[in-house]
C-alpha cells in the first residue's frame, strides 16, 4: 500500500469519521474532513492533498460531481467517488468529471484499499506521461526546422514556433485546421500545386518528400523555397493514426547556390577572356614576325 495524503469530502460526520479510521489503519494520512463541495475546491491545494474521496450528494450549492470537475481542472488531483447513488444519470454526469474510481456504499475495506491503490498508480502514470509530453513539446519547440503534426484526418494538432513563423499561421489559429489550408505548396517554375507530403503519407502509409523547387505559399502571400518530408505515425495495431511534417526554409541555401552559380559563370568568363587574350597576343606576334 502506498501511503497518501487524503482529503475526505462527506457531509455525514459519522461516515466521515469511520472512513478516516479506515484510512489511518491502511497507513494513509487524512488531511481534512469537509462537508461542502465549494470548500473542498478552495482548500484541496492548501491542504496538499494527493487524493480526494468525494461523496456526490453534499451540503451547499456545489455537489460532489461539480467539485470534482473543478478540482480536476484546477490541480489535477485524483478524485474517487464514494456514493450510494448508481442511477444512469448520476453515473453519466460523474464520468464527465473523469474520476479515478467509483465505489458504491456500503463497501468493504479491501475494496476501498484496492480502489485507492489503483487511483494513485494511475495518477502517477498520467503525471509521468504529462512530463514526458512536456519534454517532447519543449524539444520540438526549440528545433529550428518547422514541425507540424496532424491526426489521421490531416487536422493539425501540433505546430512548433519555427513552423508558425514560416507558414505565417499562429498556432492557436492553425490547430484543428486541415494541413492543406495551412501548408500550401507550389512549383517554383510552373506555379502548379504540389501534393502535400503529409496527405500522401497518410494515404500511403509511407514517408514522402517534397520535390525540388517547391515553394511554400505563406498566409501573407510570400513564396518561400522549402524542403522537407512527411512521415506517418502508426498506432500499436499498425494503423496510421497521424503524420509528422518536418520542413526547412531553403532561402539562404538557394541564395548561396545562385551566388555560387554566378561566381562560376564569372570565373568561366574570366578564364575565356584570359585564353582569348593569350591567343590574341600569340596571333599578333606571329603576324608581326614576317612583317619585321
PDB file of C-alpha atoms in Angstrom:
ATOM      1  CA  UNK A   1       0.000   0.000   0.000  1.00  0.00           C
ATOM      2  CA  UNK A   2       1.345   3.428  -0.991  1.00  0.00           C
ATOM      3  CA  UNK A   3       0.663   5.964   1.801  1.00  0.00           C
ATOM      4  CA  UNK A   4      -1.025   9.152   0.636  1.00  0.00           C
ATOM      5  CA  UNK A   5      -2.428  12.425   1.961  1.00  0.00           C
ATOM      6  CA  UNK A   6      -6.194  12.091   1.537  1.00  0.00           C
ATOM      7  CA  UNK A   7      -8.996  14.657   1.811  1.00  0.00           C
ATOM      8  CA  UNK A   8     -12.446  13.362   2.752  1.00  0.00           C
ATOM      9  CA  UNK A   9     -15.431  15.295   1.377  1.00  0.00           C
ATOM     10  CA  UNK A  10     -18.510  13.839   3.090  1.00  0.00           C
ATOM     11  CA  UNK A  11     -21.470  15.594   4.739  1.00  0.00           C
ATOM     12  CA  UNK A  12     -22.288  12.694   7.053  1.00  0.00           C
ATOM     13  CA  UNK A  13     -19.963  13.197  10.045  1.00  0.00           C
ATOM     14  CA  UNK A  14     -20.310   9.605  11.253  1.00  0.00           C
ATOM     15  CA  UNK A  15     -19.413   8.207   7.828  1.00  0.00           C
ATOM     16  CA  UNK A  16     -16.511  10.659   7.533  1.00  0.00           C
ATOM     17  CA  UNK A  17     -15.038   9.643  10.911  1.00  0.00           C
ATOM     18  CA  UNK A  18     -15.418   5.948  10.130  1.00  0.00           C
ATOM     19  CA  UNK A  19     -13.733   6.494   6.765  1.00  0.00           C
ATOM     20  CA  UNK A  20     -10.877   8.405   8.425  1.00  0.00           C
ATOM     21  CA  UNK A  21     -10.282   5.484  10.814  1.00  0.00           C
ATOM     22  CA  UNK A  22     -10.163   3.008   7.941  1.00  0.00           C
ATOM     23  CA  UNK A  23      -7.671   5.172   6.073  1.00  0.00           C
ATOM     24  CA  UNK A  24      -5.450   5.521   9.145  1.00  0.00           C
ATOM     25  CA  UNK A  25      -5.472   1.726   9.522  1.00  0.00           C
ATOM     26  CA  UNK A  26      -4.315   1.425   5.908  1.00  0.00           C
ATOM     27  CA  UNK A  27      -1.416   3.813   6.593  1.00  0.00           C
ATOM     28  CA  UNK A  28      -2.805   6.921   4.887  1.00  0.00           C
ATOM     29  CA  UNK A  29      -2.909  10.456   6.323  1.00  0.00           C
ATOM     30  CA  UNK A  30      -6.268  12.253   6.444  1.00  0.00           C
ATOM     31  CA  UNK A  31      -5.515  15.941   5.830  1.00  0.00           C
ATOM     32  CA  UNK A  32      -9.092  17.129   6.289  1.00  0.00           C
ATOM     33  CA  UNK A  33     -12.782  16.283   6.502  1.00  0.00           C
ATOM     34  CA  UNK A  34     -15.009  18.731   4.605  1.00  0.00           C
ATOM     35  CA  UNK A  35     -18.762  18.622   4.126  1.00  0.00           C
ATOM     36  CA  UNK A  36     -19.228  21.165   1.320  1.00  0.00           C
ATOM     37  CA  UNK A  37     -18.068  20.934  -2.291  1.00  0.00           C
ATOM     38  CA  UNK A  38     -17.087  24.600  -2.625  1.00  0.00           C
ATOM     39  CA  UNK A  39     -14.856  24.353   0.469  1.00  0.00           C
ATOM     40  CA  UNK A  40     -13.154  21.281  -0.984  1.00  0.00           C
ATOM     41  CA  UNK A  41     -12.289  23.202  -4.137  1.00  0.00           C
ATOM     42  CA  UNK A  42     -10.881  26.083  -2.106  1.00  0.00           C
ATOM     43  CA  UNK A  43      -8.765  24.046   0.322  1.00  0.00           C
ATOM     44  CA  UNK A  44      -7.622  20.973  -1.618  1.00  0.00           C
ATOM     45  CA  UNK A  45      -4.329  22.589  -2.702  1.00  0.00           C
ATOM     46  CA  UNK A  46      -3.770  24.346   0.628  1.00  0.00           C
ATOM     47  CA  UNK A  47      -4.110  21.002   2.432  1.00  0.00           C
ATOM     48  CA  UNK A  48      -1.633  19.419  -0.025  1.00  0.00           C
ATOM     49  CA  UNK A  49      -3.992  16.531  -0.658  1.00  0.00           C
ATOM     50  CA  UNK A  50      -2.814  13.793  -3.005  1.00  0.00           C
ATOM     51  CA  UNK A  51      -6.229  12.141  -3.319  1.00  0.00           C
ATOM     52  CA  UNK A  52      -9.843  13.138  -2.652  1.00  0.00           C
ATOM     53  CA  UNK A  53     -12.619  10.804  -1.517  1.00  0.00           C
ATOM     54  CA  UNK A  54     -15.786  12.577  -2.598  1.00  0.00           C
ATOM     55  CA  UNK A  55     -19.439  11.953  -1.876  1.00  0.00           C
ATOM     56  CA  UNK A  56     -21.740  13.048  -4.699  1.00  0.00           C
ATOM     57  CA  UNK A  57     -24.613  14.487  -2.602  1.00  0.00           C
ATOM     58  CA  UNK A  58     -23.201  17.241  -0.384  1.00  0.00           C
ATOM     59  CA  UNK A  59     -24.312  20.231   1.647  1.00  0.00           C
ATOM     60  CA  UNK A  60     -24.302  23.585  -0.100  1.00  0.00           C
ATOM     61  CA  UNK A  61     -24.775  24.619  -3.716  1.00  0.00           C
ATOM     62  CA  UNK A  62     -21.870  22.622  -5.188  1.00  0.00           C
ATOM     63  CA  UNK A  63     -22.374  18.876  -5.390  1.00  0.00           C
ATOM     64  CA  UNK A  64     -19.556  16.354  -5.489  1.00  0.00           C
ATOM     65  CA  UNK A  65     -19.524  15.986  -9.261  1.00  0.00           C
ATOM     66  CA  UNK A  66     -19.142  19.735  -9.848  1.00  0.00           C
ATOM     67  CA  UNK A  67     -16.490  19.974  -7.141  1.00  0.00           C
ATOM     68  CA  UNK A  68     -14.586  17.025  -8.622  1.00  0.00           C
ATOM     69  CA  UNK A  69     -14.654  18.626 -12.059  1.00  0.00           C
ATOM     70  CA  UNK A  70     -13.267  21.908 -10.704  1.00  0.00           C
ATOM     71  CA  UNK A  71     -10.553  20.085  -8.741  1.00  0.00           C
ATOM     72  CA  UNK A  72      -9.592  18.141 -11.878  1.00  0.00           C
ATOM     73  CA  UNK A  73      -9.446  21.301 -13.991  1.00  0.00           C
ATOM     74  CA  UNK A  74      -7.505  23.368 -11.465  1.00  0.00           C
ATOM     75  CA  UNK A  75      -4.949  20.995  -9.998  1.00  0.00           C
ATOM     76  CA  UNK A  76      -5.486  17.527 -11.499  1.00  0.00           C
ATOM     77  CA  UNK A  77      -5.652  15.849  -8.078  1.00  0.00           C
ATOM     78  CA  UNK A  78      -7.331  12.429  -8.440  1.00  0.00           C
ATOM     79  CA  UNK A  79     -10.871  12.043  -7.106  1.00  0.00           C
ATOM     80  CA  UNK A  80     -12.682   8.846  -6.103  1.00  0.00           C
ATOM     81  CA  UNK A  81     -16.456   8.984  -5.746  1.00  0.00           C
ATOM     82  CA  UNK A  82     -17.919   7.207  -2.699  1.00  0.00           C
ATOM     83  CA  UNK A  83     -21.686   7.302  -3.088  1.00  0.00           C
ATOM     84  CA  UNK A  84     -24.915   5.439  -2.628  1.00  0.00           C
ATOM     85  CA  UNK A  85     -26.228   6.617  -5.996  1.00  0.00           C
ATOM     86  CA  UNK A  86     -25.701   4.476  -9.090  1.00  0.00           C
ATOM     87  CA  UNK A  87     -28.535   5.520 -11.400  1.00  0.00           C
ATOM     88  CA  UNK A  88     -27.638   6.029 -15.059  1.00  0.00           C
ATOM     89  CA  UNK A  89     -27.958   9.828 -14.995  1.00  0.00           C
ATOM     90  CA  UNK A  90     -25.671  10.195 -11.963  1.00  0.00           C
ATOM     91  CA  UNK A  91     -23.065   7.810 -13.342  1.00  0.00           C
ATOM     92  CA  UNK A  92     -23.131   9.624 -16.690  1.00  0.00           C
ATOM     93  CA  UNK A  93     -22.577  13.007 -15.009  1.00  0.00           C
ATOM     94  CA  UNK A  94     -19.884  11.593 -12.742  1.00  0.00           C
ATOM     95  CA  UNK A  95     -17.951  10.096 -15.653  1.00  0.00           C
ATOM     96  CA  UNK A  96     -17.558  13.554 -17.227  1.00  0.00           C
ATOM     97  CA  UNK A  97     -15.566  14.625 -14.152  1.00  0.00           C
ATOM     98  CA  UNK A  98     -13.038  11.893 -15.045  1.00  0.00           C
ATOM     99  CA  UNK A  99     -12.906  10.246 -11.600  1.00  0.00           C
ATOM    100  CA  UNK A 100     -10.160   7.775 -10.725  1.00  0.00           C
ATOM    101  CA  UNK A 101     -12.652   5.429  -9.077  1.00  0.00           C
ATOM    102  CA  UNK A 102     -16.323   4.943  -8.220  1.00  0.00           C
ATOM    103  CA  UNK A 103     -17.370   2.977  -5.114  1.00  0.00           C
ATOM    104  CA  UNK A 104     -20.939   2.285  -4.046  1.00  0.00           C
ATOM    105  CA  UNK A 105     -21.834   2.468  -0.376  1.00  0.00           C
ATOM    106  CA  UNK A 106     -21.645   0.289   1.604  1.00  0.00           C
ATOM    107  CA  UNK A 107     -18.245  -1.065   0.607  1.00  0.00           C
ATOM    108  CA  UNK A 108     -15.631  -3.346   2.144  1.00  0.00           C
ATOM    109  CA  UNK A 109     -12.293  -2.069   3.385  1.00  0.00           C
ATOM    110  CA  UNK A 110     -10.494  -4.236   0.830  1.00  0.00           C
ATOM    111  CA  UNK A 111     -12.491  -2.623  -1.974  1.00  0.00           C
ATOM    112  CA  UNK A 112     -11.588   0.833  -0.697  1.00  0.00           C
ATOM    113  CA  UNK A 113      -7.927  -0.093  -0.351  1.00  0.00           C
ATOM    114  CA  UNK A 114      -7.807  -1.510  -3.886  1.00  0.00           C
ATOM    115  CA  UNK A 115      -9.527   1.476  -5.493  1.00  0.00           C
ATOM    116  CA  UNK A 116      -7.206   3.919  -3.714  1.00  0.00           C
ATOM    117  CA  UNK A 117      -4.091   1.997  -4.746  1.00  0.00           C
ATOM    118  CA  UNK A 118      -5.211   1.826  -8.381  1.00  0.00           C
ATOM    119  CA  UNK A 119      -6.097   5.537  -8.399  1.00  0.00           C
ATOM    120  CA  UNK A 120      -2.694   6.537  -7.023  1.00  0.00           C
ATOM    121  CA  UNK A 121      -0.912   4.286  -9.523  1.00  0.00           C
ATOM    122  CA  UNK A 122      -2.933   5.701 -12.436  1.00  0.00           C
ATOM    123  CA  UNK A 123      -2.281   9.264 -11.272  1.00  0.00           C
ATOM    124  CA  UNK A 124       1.494   8.664 -11.097  1.00  0.00           C
ATOM    125  CA  UNK A 125       1.448   7.143 -14.578  1.00  0.00           C
ATOM    126  CA  UNK A 126      -0.507  10.086 -16.006  1.00  0.00           C
ATOM    127  CA  UNK A 127       1.825  12.568 -14.323  1.00  0.00           C
ATOM    128  CA  UNK A 128       4.859  10.837 -15.831  1.00  0.00           C
ATOM    129  CA  UNK A 129       3.158  10.848 -19.216  1.00  0.00           C
ATOM    130  CA  UNK A 130       2.423  14.584 -18.980  1.00  0.00           C
ATOM    131  CA  UNK A 131       6.041  15.254 -18.007  1.00  0.00           C
ATOM    132  CA  UNK A 132       7.236  13.198 -20.970  1.00  0.00           C
ATOM    133  CA  UNK A 133       4.880  15.049 -23.311  1.00  0.00           C
ATOM    134  CA  UNK A 134       6.111  18.379 -21.937  1.00  0.00           C
ATOM    135  CA  UNK A 135       9.748  17.417 -22.563  1.00  0.00           C
ATOM    136  CA  UNK A 136       8.794  16.280 -26.047  1.00  0.00           C
ATOM    137  CA  UNK A 137       6.963  19.548 -26.796  1.00  0.00           C
ATOM    138  CA  UNK A 138       9.831  21.636 -25.392  1.00  0.00           C
ATOM    139  CA  UNK A 139      12.358  19.759 -27.518  1.00  0.00           C
ATOM    140  CA  UNK A 140      10.328  20.190 -30.694  1.00  0.00           C
ATOM    141  CA  UNK A 141       9.733  23.871 -29.927  1.00  0.00           C
ATOM    142  CA  UNK A 142      13.471  24.523 -29.702  1.00  0.00           C
ATOM    143  CA  UNK A 143      14.260  22.961 -33.094  1.00  0.00           C
ATOM    144  CA  UNK A 144      14.998  25.385 -35.934  1.00  0.00           C
ATOM    145  CA  UNK A 145      13.116  23.371 -38.565  1.00  0.00           C
ATOM    146  CA  UNK A 146       9.362  23.673 -38.917  1.00  0.00           C
ATOM    147  CA  UNK A 147       7.423  20.758 -37.432  1.00  0.00           C
ATOM    148  CA  UNK A 148       3.695  20.096 -37.862  1.00  0.00           C
ATOM    149  CA  UNK A 149       1.845  17.080 -36.509  1.00  0.00           C
ATOM    150  CA  UNK A 150      -1.620  16.002 -37.634  1.00  0.00           C
ATOM    151  CA  UNK A 151      -4.247  13.428 -36.756  1.00  0.00           C
ATOM    152  CA  UNK A 152      -5.401  10.691 -39.142  1.00  0.00           C
ATOM    153  CA  UNK A 153      -7.684  13.152 -40.956  1.00  0.00           C
ATOM    154  CA  UNK A 154      -4.866  15.624 -41.610  1.00  0.00           C
ATOM    155  CA  UNK A 155      -6.008  18.115 -38.961  1.00  0.00           C
ATOM    156  CA  UNK A 156      -3.191  19.970 -37.204  1.00  0.00           C
ATOM    157  CA  UNK A 157      -2.664  19.003 -33.559  1.00  0.00           C
ATOM    158  CA  UNK A 158       0.826  20.465 -33.014  1.00  0.00           C
ATOM    159  CA  UNK A 159       2.906  23.213 -34.587  1.00  0.00           C
ATOM    160  CA  UNK A 160       6.266  24.452 -33.320  1.00  0.00           C
ATOM    161  CA  UNK A 161       7.345  28.137 -33.378  1.00  0.00           C
ATOM    162  CA  UNK A 162       9.530  27.633 -36.483  1.00  0.00           C
ATOM    163  CA  UNK A 163       6.532  26.291 -38.408  1.00  0.00           C
ATOM    164  CA  UNK A 164       4.396  29.213 -37.194  1.00  0.00           C
ATOM    165  CA  UNK A 165       6.990  31.702 -38.444  1.00  0.00           C
ATOM    166  CA  UNK A 166       7.489  30.026 -41.830  1.00  0.00           C
ATOM    167  CA  UNK A 167       3.809  29.459 -42.646  1.00  0.00           C
ATOM    168  CA  UNK A 168       2.622  32.732 -41.108  1.00  0.00           C
ATOM    169  CA  UNK A 169      -0.020  30.924 -39.017  1.00  0.00           C
ATOM    170  CA  UNK A 170      -0.184  31.416 -35.219  1.00  0.00           C
ATOM    171  CA  UNK A 171      -0.584  28.024 -33.562  1.00  0.00           C
ATOM    172  CA  UNK A 172      -3.942  28.809 -31.858  1.00  0.00           C
ATOM    173  CA  UNK A 173      -5.448  29.603 -35.263  1.00  0.00           C
ATOM    174  CA  UNK A 174      -3.829  26.656 -37.037  1.00  0.00           C
ATOM    175  CA  UNK A 175      -4.811  23.951 -34.548  1.00  0.00           C
ATOM    176  CA  UNK A 176      -7.750  21.924 -35.818  1.00  0.00           C
ATOM    177  CA  UNK A 177      -7.380  23.148 -39.391  1.00  0.00           C
ATOM    178  CA  UNK A 178      -6.581  20.882 -42.308  1.00  0.00           C
ATOM    179  CA  UNK A 179      -2.878  20.788 -43.177  1.00  0.00           C
ATOM    180  CA  UNK A 180      -3.827  21.605 -46.779  1.00  0.00           C
ATOM    181  CA  UNK A 181      -5.148  25.014 -45.703  1.00  0.00           C
ATOM    182  CA  UNK A 182      -2.033  25.983 -43.759  1.00  0.00           C
ATOM    183  CA  UNK A 183       0.840  24.327 -45.630  1.00  0.00           C
ATOM    184  CA  UNK A 184       0.121  25.314 -49.249  1.00  0.00           C
ATOM    185  CA  UNK A 185       2.728  24.336 -51.850  1.00  0.00           C
ATOM    186  CA  UNK A 186       3.503  25.189 -55.468  1.00  0.00           C
ATOM    187  CA  UNK A 187       6.265  24.513 -58.001  1.00  0.00           C
ATOM    188  CA  UNK A 188       8.630  27.472 -58.384  1.00  0.00           C
ATOM    189  CA  UNK A 189       8.539  27.400 -62.224  1.00  0.00           C
ATOM    190  CA  UNK A 190       5.104  26.146 -63.244  1.00  0.00           C
ATOM    191  CA  UNK A 191       3.194  27.505 -60.239  1.00  0.00           C
ATOM    192  CA  UNK A 192       1.190  24.283 -60.133  1.00  0.00           C
ATOM    193  CA  UNK A 193       0.140  22.898 -56.763  1.00  0.00           C
ATOM    194  CA  UNK A 194       2.496  20.357 -55.173  1.00  0.00           C
ATOM    195  CA  UNK A 195       0.942  17.456 -53.268  1.00  0.00           C
ATOM    196  CA  UNK A 196       1.299  17.782 -49.521  1.00  0.00           C
ATOM    197  CA  UNK A 197       3.676  15.083 -48.173  1.00  0.00           C
ATOM    198  CA  UNK A 198       1.521  14.729 -45.034  1.00  0.00           C
ATOM    199  CA  UNK A 199      -1.594  13.803 -47.002  1.00  0.00           C
ATOM    200  CA  UNK A 200       0.493  11.477 -49.161  1.00  0.00           C
ATOM    201  CA  UNK A 201       1.963   9.818 -46.048  1.00  0.00           C
ATOM    202  CA  UNK A 202      -1.500   9.429 -44.510  1.00  0.00           C
ATOM    203  CA  UNK A 203      -2.821   7.845 -47.682  1.00  0.00           C
ATOM    204  CA  UNK A 204       0.112   5.549 -48.477  1.00  0.00           C
ATOM    205  CA  UNK A 205       1.446   4.819 -45.007  1.00  0.00           C
ATOM    206  CA  UNK A 206       4.952   5.640 -46.295  1.00  0.00           C
ATOM    207  CA  UNK A 207       7.297   8.603 -45.848  1.00  0.00           C
ATOM    208  CA  UNK A 208       7.128  11.185 -48.644  1.00  0.00           C
ATOM    209  CA  UNK A 209       9.425  14.078 -49.527  1.00  0.00           C
ATOM    210  CA  UNK A 210       8.991  17.387 -51.324  1.00  0.00           C
ATOM    211  CA  UNK A 211      10.172  17.668 -54.932  1.00  0.00           C
ATOM    212  CA  UNK A 212      12.994  20.065 -55.769  1.00  0.00           C
ATOM    213  CA  UNK A 213      11.909  23.621 -56.423  1.00  0.00           C
ATOM    214  CA  UNK A 214       8.928  23.596 -54.045  1.00  0.00           C
ATOM    215  CA  UNK A 215       7.607  26.906 -52.737  1.00  0.00           C
ATOM    216  CA  UNK A 216       5.593  27.411 -49.560  1.00  0.00           C
ATOM    217  CA  UNK A 217       2.792  29.933 -50.067  1.00  0.00           C
ATOM    218  CA  UNK A 218       2.543  31.667 -46.712  1.00  0.00           C
ATOM    219  CA  UNK A 219      -0.571  33.182 -45.216  1.00  0.00           C
ATOM    220  CA  UNK A 220       0.766  36.668 -46.002  1.00  0.00           C
ATOM    221  CA  UNK A 221       1.453  35.967 -49.677  1.00  0.00           C
ATOM    222  CA  UNK A 222       5.181  35.277 -49.501  1.00  0.00           C
ATOM    223  CA  UNK A 223       6.735  32.480 -51.570  1.00  0.00           C
ATOM    224  CA  UNK A 224       9.375  30.664 -49.521  1.00  0.00           C
ATOM    225  CA  UNK A 225      11.528  27.877 -51.021  1.00  0.00           C
ATOM    226  CA  UNK A 226      11.270  24.850 -48.739  1.00  0.00           C
ATOM    227  CA  UNK A 227      12.437  21.297 -48.471  1.00  0.00           C
ATOM    228  CA  UNK A 228      11.056  18.629 -46.186  1.00  0.00           C
ATOM    229  CA  UNK A 229       9.259  15.350 -45.762  1.00  0.00           C
ATOM    230  CA  UNK A 230       6.210  13.833 -44.129  1.00  0.00           C
ATOM    231  CA  UNK A 231       6.051  10.509 -42.303  1.00  0.00           C
ATOM    232  CA  UNK A 232       3.085   8.522 -40.973  1.00  0.00           C
ATOM    233  CA  UNK A 233       2.570   7.900 -37.251  1.00  0.00           C
ATOM    234  CA  UNK A 234       1.468   4.326 -36.575  1.00  0.00           C
ATOM    235  CA  UNK A 235      -0.601   3.062 -33.663  1.00  0.00           C
ATOM    236  CA  UNK A 236       0.018  -0.129 -31.734  1.00  0.00           C
ATOM    237  CA  UNK A 237      -2.075  -2.058 -34.261  1.00  0.00           C
ATOM    238  CA  UNK A 238      -0.019  -0.732 -37.175  1.00  0.00           C
ATOM    239  CA  UNK A 239      -2.767   1.581 -38.405  1.00  0.00           C
ATOM    240  CA  UNK A 240      -1.971   5.175 -39.418  1.00  0.00           C
ATOM    241  CA  UNK A 241      -3.135   7.496 -36.634  1.00  0.00           C
ATOM    242  CA  UNK A 242      -1.479  10.681 -37.846  1.00  0.00           C
ATOM    243  CA  UNK A 243       1.538  12.171 -39.558  1.00  0.00           C
ATOM    244  CA  UNK A 244       4.504  14.439 -38.864  1.00  0.00           C
ATOM    245  CA  UNK A 245       5.894  17.024 -41.273  1.00  0.00           C
ATOM    246  CA  UNK A 246       9.432  18.435 -40.965  1.00  0.00           C
ATOM    247  CA  UNK A 247      10.396  21.251 -43.324  1.00  0.00           C
ATOM    248  CA  UNK A 248      13.116  23.886 -43.696  1.00  0.00           C
ATOM    249  CA  UNK A 249      13.418  27.342 -45.198  1.00  0.00           C
ATOM    250  CA  UNK A 250      15.766  26.954 -48.165  1.00  0.00           C
ATOM    251  CA  UNK A 251      16.039  30.679 -48.943  1.00  0.00           C
ATOM    252  CA  UNK A 252      19.657  31.055 -47.804  1.00  0.00           C
ATOM    253  CA  UNK A 253      20.662  27.796 -49.435  1.00  0.00           C
ATOM    254  CA  UNK A 254      19.001  28.924 -52.674  1.00  0.00           C
ATOM    255  CA  UNK A 255      20.734  32.315 -52.455  1.00  0.00           C
ATOM    256  CA  UNK A 256      24.076  30.619 -51.792  1.00  0.00           C
ATOM    257  CA  UNK A 257      23.515  28.267 -54.711  1.00  0.00           C
ATOM    258  CA  UNK A 258      22.697  31.177 -57.009  1.00  0.00           C
ATOM    259  CA  UNK A 259      25.751  33.118 -55.765  1.00  0.00           C
ATOM    260  CA  UNK A 260      27.937  30.078 -56.423  1.00  0.00           C
ATOM    261  CA  UNK A 261      26.453  29.720 -59.884  1.00  0.00           C
ATOM    262  CA  UNK A 262      27.174  33.405 -60.617  1.00  0.00           C
ATOM    263  CA  UNK A 263      30.714  33.055 -59.318  1.00  0.00           C
ATOM    264  CA  UNK A 264      31.328  30.016 -61.509  1.00  0.00           C
ATOM    265  CA  UNK A 265      29.891  31.836 -64.521  1.00  0.00           C
ATOM    266  CA  UNK A 266      32.081  34.882 -63.885  1.00  0.00           C
ATOM    267  CA  UNK A 267      35.138  32.686 -63.344  1.00  0.00           C
ATOM    268  CA  UNK A 268      34.486  30.788 -66.569  1.00  0.00           C
ATOM    269  CA  UNK A 269      34.042  34.106 -68.413  1.00  0.00           C
ATOM    270  CA  UNK A 270      37.285  35.439 -66.943  1.00  0.00           C
ATOM    271  CA  UNK A 271      39.085  32.247 -67.942  1.00  0.00           C
ATOM    272  CA  UNK A 272      37.770  32.506 -71.502  1.00  0.00           C
ATOM    273  CA  UNK A 273      38.834  36.161 -71.699  1.00  0.00           C
ATOM    274  CA  UNK A 274      42.306  35.245 -70.394  1.00  0.00           C
ATOM    275  CA  UNK A 275      42.664  32.486 -73.012  1.00  0.00           C
ATOM    276  CA  UNK A 276      41.364  34.842 -75.694  1.00  0.00           C
ATOM    277  CA  UNK A 277      43.901  37.474 -74.620  1.00  0.00           C
ATOM    278  CA  UNK A 278      46.742  34.992 -74.811  1.00  0.00           C
ATOM    279  CA  UNK A 279      45.536  33.805 -78.224  1.00  0.00           C
ATOM    280  CA  UNK A 280      45.295  37.379 -79.482  1.00  0.00           C
ATOM    281  CA  UNK A 281      48.830  38.139 -78.268  1.00  0.00           C
ATOM    282  CA  UNK A 282      50.133  34.978 -79.910  1.00  0.00           C
ATOM    283  CA  UNK A 283      48.461  35.815 -83.236  1.00  0.00           C
ATOM    284  CA  UNK A 284      49.798  39.349 -83.106  1.00  0.00           C
ATOM    285  CA  UNK A 285      53.311  38.040 -82.517  1.00  0.00           C
ATOM    286  CA  UNK A 286      53.078  35.575 -85.392  1.00  0.00           C
ATOM    287  CA  UNK A 287      51.812  38.278 -87.705  1.00  0.00           C
ATOM    288  CA  UNK A 288      54.495  40.755 -86.638  1.00  0.00           C
ATOM    289  CA  UNK A 289      57.402  38.356 -87.292  1.00  0.00           C
ATOM    290  CA  UNK A 290      57.022  38.152 -91.107  1.00  0.00           C
ATOM    291  CA  UNK A 291      56.365  41.849 -91.278  1.00  0.00           C
ATOM    292  CA  UNK A 292      59.632  42.563 -89.457  1.00  0.00           C
TER     293      UNK A 292
END
